[in-house]
PDB file of C-alpha atoms and ligand atoms in Angstrom:
ATOM      1  CA  MET A 794       0.000   0.000   0.000  1.00 45.00           C
ATOM      2  CA  SER A 795       1.161   3.547  -0.632  1.00 46.00           C
ATOM      3  CA  GLY A 796      -0.775   6.376   0.993  1.00 49.00           C
ATOM      4  CA  SER A 797      -4.468   6.169   1.852  1.00 68.00           C
ATOM      5  CA  ASP A 798      -5.950   6.930  -1.573  1.00 94.00           C
ATOM      6  CA  THR A 799      -3.825   4.706  -3.784  1.00 97.00           C
ATOM      7  CA  VAL A 800      -2.562   1.184  -3.658  1.00 97.00           C
ATOM      8  CA  THR A 801       0.391  -0.422  -5.394  1.00 97.00           C
ATOM      9  CA  ILE A 802      -0.196  -3.948  -6.529  1.00 97.00           C
ATOM     10  CA  GLU A 803       2.174  -6.513  -7.883  1.00 98.00           C
ATOM     11  CA  VAL A 804       0.455  -9.169  -9.906  1.00 98.00           C
ATOM     12  CA  THR A 805       1.180 -11.772 -12.536  1.00 98.00           C
ATOM     13  CA  LEU A 806      -1.364 -11.032 -15.237  1.00 98.00           C
ATOM     14  CA  ASN A 807      -1.585 -13.506 -18.116  1.00 98.00           C
ATOM     15  CA  ASP A 808       1.977 -14.678 -17.373  1.00 97.00           C
ATOM     16  CA  ARG A 809       3.319 -11.101 -17.266  1.00 97.00           C
ATOM     17  CA  SER A 810       4.615  -9.620 -13.999  1.00 98.00           C
ATOM     18  CA  LEU A 811       3.553  -6.064 -13.399  1.00 97.00           C
ATOM     19  CA  GLU A 812       3.392  -3.431 -10.712  1.00 97.00           C
ATOM     20  CA  GLU A 813       0.715  -0.735 -10.864  1.00 96.00           C
ATOM     21  CA  THR A 814      -0.438   2.034  -8.574  1.00 97.00           C
ATOM     22  CA  VAL A 815      -4.171   2.621  -8.777  1.00 97.00           C
ATOM     23  CA  PRO A 816      -6.835   4.398  -6.703  1.00 97.00           C
ATOM     24  CA  ALA A 817      -7.532   2.173  -3.690  1.00 97.00           C
ATOM     25  CA  ARG A 818     -11.213   1.895  -4.595  1.00 97.00           C
ATOM     26  CA  THR A 819     -10.471   0.461  -8.075  1.00 98.00           C
ATOM     27  CA  LEU A 820     -12.483  -2.654  -8.776  1.00 98.00           C
ATOM     28  CA  LEU A 821     -10.632  -5.575 -10.309  1.00 98.00           C
ATOM     29  CA  SER A 822     -12.868  -5.364 -13.405  1.00 98.00           C
ATOM     30  CA  GLU A 823     -11.953  -1.679 -13.796  1.00 98.00           C
ATOM     31  CA  PHE A 824      -8.279  -2.462 -13.339  1.00 98.00           C
ATOM     32  CA  LEU A 825      -8.382  -5.075 -16.088  1.00 98.00           C
ATOM     33  CA  ARG A 826     -10.452  -3.116 -18.583  1.00 98.00           C
ATOM     34  CA  ASP A 827      -9.500   0.501 -17.941  1.00 97.00           C
ATOM     35  CA  HIS A 828      -5.898   0.194 -16.769  1.00 96.00           C
ATOM     36  CA  GLU A 829      -4.724  -2.927 -18.602  1.00 97.00           C
ATOM     37  CA  HIS A 830      -7.057  -2.622 -21.626  1.00 98.00           C
ATOM     38  CA  LEU A 831      -8.096  -6.261 -21.337  1.00 98.00           C
ATOM     39  CA  THR A 832     -11.634  -5.667 -22.537  1.00 98.00           C
ATOM     40  CA  GLY A 833     -12.441  -9.351 -22.938  1.00 97.00           C
ATOM     41  CA  THR A 834     -13.511  -9.204 -19.298  1.00 98.00           C
ATOM     42  CA  HIS A 835     -17.056  -7.876 -19.616  1.00 98.00           C
ATOM     43  CA  ARG A 836     -19.024  -5.829 -17.128  1.00 97.00           C
ATOM     44  CA  GLY A 837     -22.698  -6.743 -17.058  1.00 97.00           C
ATOM     45  CA  CYS A 838     -24.651  -6.607 -13.814  1.00 97.00           C
ATOM     46  CA  GLU A 839     -21.710  -5.336 -11.715  1.00 96.00           C
ATOM     47  CA  THR A 840     -23.383  -6.987  -8.729  1.00 97.00           C
ATOM     48  CA  ALA A 841     -21.772 -10.455  -8.835  1.00 97.00           C
ATOM     49  CA  LYS A 842     -24.785 -12.093 -10.459  1.00 97.00           C
ATOM     50  CA  CYS A 843     -24.167 -12.567 -14.205  1.00 98.00           C
ATOM     51  CA  GLY A 844     -20.586 -13.894 -14.340  1.00 98.00           C
ATOM     52  CA  ALA A 845     -19.603 -11.915 -17.464  1.00 98.00           C
ATOM     53  CA  CYS A 846     -16.634 -10.489 -15.558  1.00 98.00           C
ATOM     54  CA  THR A 847     -15.219 -13.853 -14.455  1.00 98.00           C
ATOM     55  CA  VAL A 848     -11.433 -14.233 -14.368  1.00 98.00           C
ATOM     56  CA  LEU A 849      -9.125 -16.792 -12.777  1.00 98.00           C
ATOM     57  CA  LEU A 850      -7.394 -15.862  -9.546  1.00 98.00           C
ATOM     58  CA  ASP A 851      -4.688 -18.396  -8.737  1.00 98.00           C
ATOM     59  CA  GLY A 852      -6.646 -20.733 -11.026  1.00 97.00           C
ATOM     60  CA  ASP A 853     -10.052 -20.273  -9.401  1.00 97.00           C
ATOM     61  CA  PRO A 854     -12.927 -18.407 -11.073  1.00 98.00           C
ATOM     62  CA  VAL A 855     -13.821 -15.115  -9.363  1.00 98.00           C
ATOM     63  CA  LYS A 856     -16.152 -12.276 -10.304  1.00 98.00           C
ATOM     64  CA  SER A 857     -13.933  -9.292 -10.926  1.00 98.00           C
ATOM     65  CA  CYS A 858     -16.758  -6.774 -10.434  1.00 98.00           C
ATOM     66  CA  ASN A 859     -17.010  -7.881  -6.842  1.00 97.00           C
ATOM     67  CA  MET A 860     -13.384  -7.468  -5.776  1.00 98.00           C
ATOM     68  CA  LEU A 861     -10.934  -4.648  -5.383  1.00 98.00           C
ATOM     69  CA  ALA A 862      -7.786  -4.675  -7.472  1.00 98.00           C
ATOM     70  CA  ALA A 863      -5.884  -4.435  -4.172  1.00 97.00           C
ATOM     71  CA  GLN A 864      -7.086  -7.941  -3.301  1.00 98.00           C
ATOM     72  CA  VAL A 865      -5.030  -9.520  -6.088  1.00 98.00           C
ATOM     73  CA  ASP A 866      -1.697  -8.213  -4.817  1.00 98.00           C
ATOM     74  CA  GLY A 867       0.881 -11.009  -5.009  1.00 98.00           C
ATOM     75  CA  LYS A 868      -1.419 -13.328  -6.931  1.00 98.00           C
ATOM     76  CA  GLU A 869      -1.761 -14.752 -10.416  1.00 98.00           C
ATOM     77  CA  LEU A 870      -4.571 -13.598 -12.680  1.00 98.00           C
ATOM     78  CA  THR A 871      -5.741 -15.044 -15.972  1.00 98.00           C
ATOM     79  CA  THR A 872      -8.292 -13.363 -18.216  1.00 98.00           C
ATOM     80  CA  VAL A 873      -9.953 -14.761 -21.308  1.00 98.00           C
ATOM     81  CA  GLU A 874      -7.115 -13.262 -23.369  1.00 98.00           C
ATOM     82  CA  GLY A 875      -4.549 -15.141 -21.287  1.00 98.00           C
ATOM     83  CA  LEU A 876      -6.071 -18.551 -22.036  1.00 98.00           C
ATOM     84  CA  MET A 877      -4.586 -18.458 -25.528  1.00 95.00           C
ATOM     85  CA  ASP A 878      -1.259 -20.137 -26.171  1.00 94.00           C
ATOM     86  CA  GLY A 879       0.442 -17.701 -28.521  1.00 93.00           C
ATOM     87  CA  ASP A 880      -1.838 -17.557 -31.554  1.00 94.00           C
ATOM     88  CA  GLU A 881      -3.614 -20.777 -30.619  1.00 95.00           C
ATOM     89  CA  LEU A 882      -7.015 -20.752 -29.036  1.00 97.00           C
ATOM     90  CA  HIS A 883      -7.546 -22.617 -25.785  1.00 97.00           C
ATOM     91  CA  PRO A 884      -9.589 -25.820 -26.434  1.00 97.00           C
ATOM     92  CA  VAL A 885     -12.560 -24.227 -24.657  1.00 98.00           C
ATOM     93  CA  GLN A 886     -12.374 -21.181 -26.920  1.00 98.00           C
ATOM     94  CA  GLU A 887     -12.115 -23.401 -29.984  1.00 97.00           C
ATOM     95  CA  ALA A 888     -15.031 -25.562 -28.874  1.00 98.00           C
ATOM     96  CA  PHE A 889     -17.275 -22.534 -28.238  1.00 98.00           C
ATOM     97  CA  TRP A 890     -16.441 -21.428 -31.771  1.00 97.00           C
ATOM     98  CA  ASN A 891     -17.050 -24.882 -33.297  1.00 97.00           C
ATOM     99  CA  GLU A 892     -20.251 -25.622 -31.402  1.00 96.00           C
ATOM    100  CA  HIS A 893     -21.768 -22.131 -31.628  1.00 96.00           C
ATOM    101  CA  GLY A 894     -21.685 -21.785 -27.848  1.00 97.00           C
ATOM    102  CA  MET A 895     -22.417 -18.080 -28.194  1.00 96.00           C
ATOM    103  CA  GLN A 896     -24.833 -15.708 -29.853  1.00 96.00           C
ATOM    104  CA  CYS A 897     -24.359 -12.058 -28.848  1.00 97.00           C
ATOM    105  CA  GLY A 898     -21.170 -13.096 -27.034  1.00 97.00           C
ATOM    106  CA  PHE A 899     -21.573 -10.813 -24.054  1.00 98.00           C
ATOM    107  CA  CYS A 900     -21.554 -13.649 -21.528  1.00 98.00           C
ATOM    108  CA  THR A 901     -18.994 -15.723 -23.420  1.00 98.00           C
ATOM    109  CA  PRO A 902     -15.706 -14.661 -21.786  1.00 98.00           C
ATOM    110  CA  GLY A 903     -17.102 -15.541 -18.378  1.00 98.00           C
ATOM    111  CA  PHE A 904     -18.364 -18.927 -19.541  1.00 98.00           C
ATOM    112  CA  VAL A 905     -15.072 -19.687 -21.297  1.00 98.00           C
ATOM    113  CA  VAL A 906     -12.960 -18.795 -18.271  1.00 98.00           C
ATOM    114  CA  SER A 907     -15.207 -20.738 -15.860  1.00 98.00           C
ATOM    115  CA  SER A 908     -15.253 -23.745 -18.180  1.00 98.00           C
ATOM    116  CA  ALA A 909     -11.470 -23.744 -18.519  1.00 98.00           C
ATOM    117  CA  ALA A 910     -11.198 -23.863 -14.723  1.00 98.00           C
ATOM    118  CA  LEU A 911     -13.661 -26.763 -14.579  1.00 98.00           C
ATOM    119  CA  LEU A 912     -11.649 -28.796 -17.097  1.00 98.00           C
ATOM    120  CA  GLU A 913      -8.482 -28.235 -15.055  1.00 96.00           C
ATOM    121  CA  GLU A 914     -10.284 -29.932 -12.163  1.00 96.00           C
ATOM    122  CA  LYS A 915     -12.225 -32.591 -14.043  1.00 97.00           C
ATOM    123  CA  GLU A 916     -11.184 -34.147 -17.336  1.00 95.00           C
ATOM    124  CA  ASP A 917     -14.614 -35.414 -18.286  1.00 96.00           C
ATOM    125  CA  PRO A 918     -17.353 -33.658 -16.337  1.00 98.00           C
ATOM    126  CA  THR A 919     -20.943 -34.882 -16.547  1.00 98.00           C
ATOM    127  CA  ILE A 920     -23.702 -32.575 -17.760  1.00 98.00           C
ATOM    128  CA  PRO A 921     -24.940 -31.969 -14.171  1.00 98.00           C
ATOM    129  CA  GLU A 922     -21.361 -31.184 -13.112  1.00 98.00           C
ATOM    130  CA  ILE A 923     -21.021 -28.684 -15.962  1.00 98.00           C
ATOM    131  CA  GLN A 924     -24.388 -27.128 -15.097  1.00 98.00           C
ATOM    132  CA  ASP A 925     -23.454 -26.924 -11.438  1.00 98.00           C
ATOM    133  CA  HIS A 926     -20.061 -25.358 -12.159  1.00 98.00           C
ATOM    134  CA  LEU A 927     -21.543 -22.775 -14.528  1.00 98.00           C
ATOM    135  CA  ALA A 928     -24.441 -21.873 -12.238  1.00 97.00           C
ATOM    136  CA  GLY A 929     -22.859 -18.487 -11.545  1.00 96.00           C
ATOM    137  CA  ASN A 930     -22.853 -17.521 -15.228  1.00 98.00           C
ATOM    138  CA  ILE A 931     -25.974 -16.239 -16.956  1.00 98.00           C
ATOM    139  CA  CYS A 932     -26.693 -16.265 -20.692  1.00 98.00           C
ATOM    140  CA  ARG A 933     -29.809 -14.632 -22.058  1.00 96.00           C
ATOM    141  CA  CYS A 934     -29.364 -15.845 -25.662  1.00 96.00           C
ATOM    142  CA  THR A 935     -28.372 -19.466 -26.086  1.00 94.00           C
ATOM    143  CA  GLY A 936     -30.644 -21.510 -23.850  1.00 94.00           C
ATOM    144  CA  TYR A 937     -27.416 -23.079 -22.480  1.00 97.00           C
ATOM    145  CA  THR A 938     -27.564 -26.268 -24.590  1.00 97.00           C
ATOM    146  CA  LYS A 939     -24.828 -25.147 -26.975  1.00 97.00           C
ATOM    147  CA  ILE A 940     -22.708 -23.969 -24.072  1.00 98.00           C
ATOM    148  CA  ILE A 941     -22.887 -27.401 -22.428  1.00 98.00           C
ATOM    149  CA  GLU A 942     -22.043 -29.055 -25.759  1.00 98.00           C
ATOM    150  CA  SER A 943     -19.077 -26.720 -26.160  1.00 98.00           C
ATOM    151  CA  VAL A 944     -17.693 -27.721 -22.769  1.00 98.00           C
ATOM    152  CA  GLN A 945     -18.147 -31.396 -23.619  1.00 98.00           C
ATOM    153  CA  GLU A 946     -16.303 -30.926 -26.922  1.00 98.00           C
ATOM    154  CA  ALA A 947     -13.496 -29.063 -25.149  1.00 98.00           C
ATOM    155  CA  ALA A 948     -13.197 -31.941 -22.669  1.00 98.00           C
ATOM    156  CA  ASP A 949     -12.892 -34.386 -25.574  1.00 97.00           C
ATOM    157  CA  MET A 950     -10.279 -32.205 -27.275  1.00 94.00           C
ATOM    158  CA  GLN A 951      -8.219 -31.917 -24.109  1.00 92.00           C
ATOM    159  CA  GLN A 952      -8.327 -35.654 -23.477  1.00 91.00           C
ATOM    160  CA  GLU A 953      -7.156 -36.337 -27.024  1.00 89.00           C
ATOM    161  CA  GLU A 954      -4.266 -33.911 -26.543  1.00 84.00           C
ATOM    162  CA  ARG A 955      -3.125 -35.606 -23.316  1.00 78.00           C
TER     163      ARG A 955
HETATM  164  S1  FES B1347     -20.497  -8.003 -14.065  1.00 62.01           S
HETATM  165 FE1  FES B1347     -19.628  -9.205 -12.517  1.00 62.01          FE
HETATM  166  S2  FES B1347     -21.033 -10.770 -12.136  1.00 62.01           S
HETATM  167 FE2  FES B1347     -22.036  -9.472 -13.593  1.00 62.01          FE
HETATM  168  S1  FES B1348     -24.617 -15.236 -25.919  1.00 62.01           S
HETATM  169 FE1  FES B1348     -25.759 -13.442 -25.467  1.00 62.01          FE
HETATM  170  S2  FES B1348     -25.844 -13.422 -23.300  1.00 62.01           S
HETATM  171 FE2  FES B1348     -24.936 -15.301 -23.783  1.00 62.01          FE
END
């Protein structure tokens, strides 16, 4: 911390170490979008309900609209941009593309990030497990079926790669 109105944070963001001083009241979603220009993290409800702002904090999905940037000091953050491996899409990103797991796409970064975390934990989740894991993400377009199919395809792709 430096002074009462600003905070200095050191964070590993998408495999890049950085140190930034920001107003202490800066939300994590604001830090990512407005300071780091990582606009793949969407702001929807801004009340921790829709999941559009989901990012990975030390590998676990968190809602970045509901946290201060100061809370990630010393930690590792991954956004939807950071899931890519160079120019290659993450299997979850590729599967959402292949299976049409999106329509307007507003919710998609949150679903992709949450799904990637699920597949780190479980190689071959069941449909109820996928539904349960994604319960904190809301989509108003797709009816969810294509999202579930996308996660299943990503699981298959990852198992083939291993
Ligand atoms: S914008 Fe964060 S949960 Fe909706
Ligand atoms: S694709 Fe439009 S909200 Fe999910």
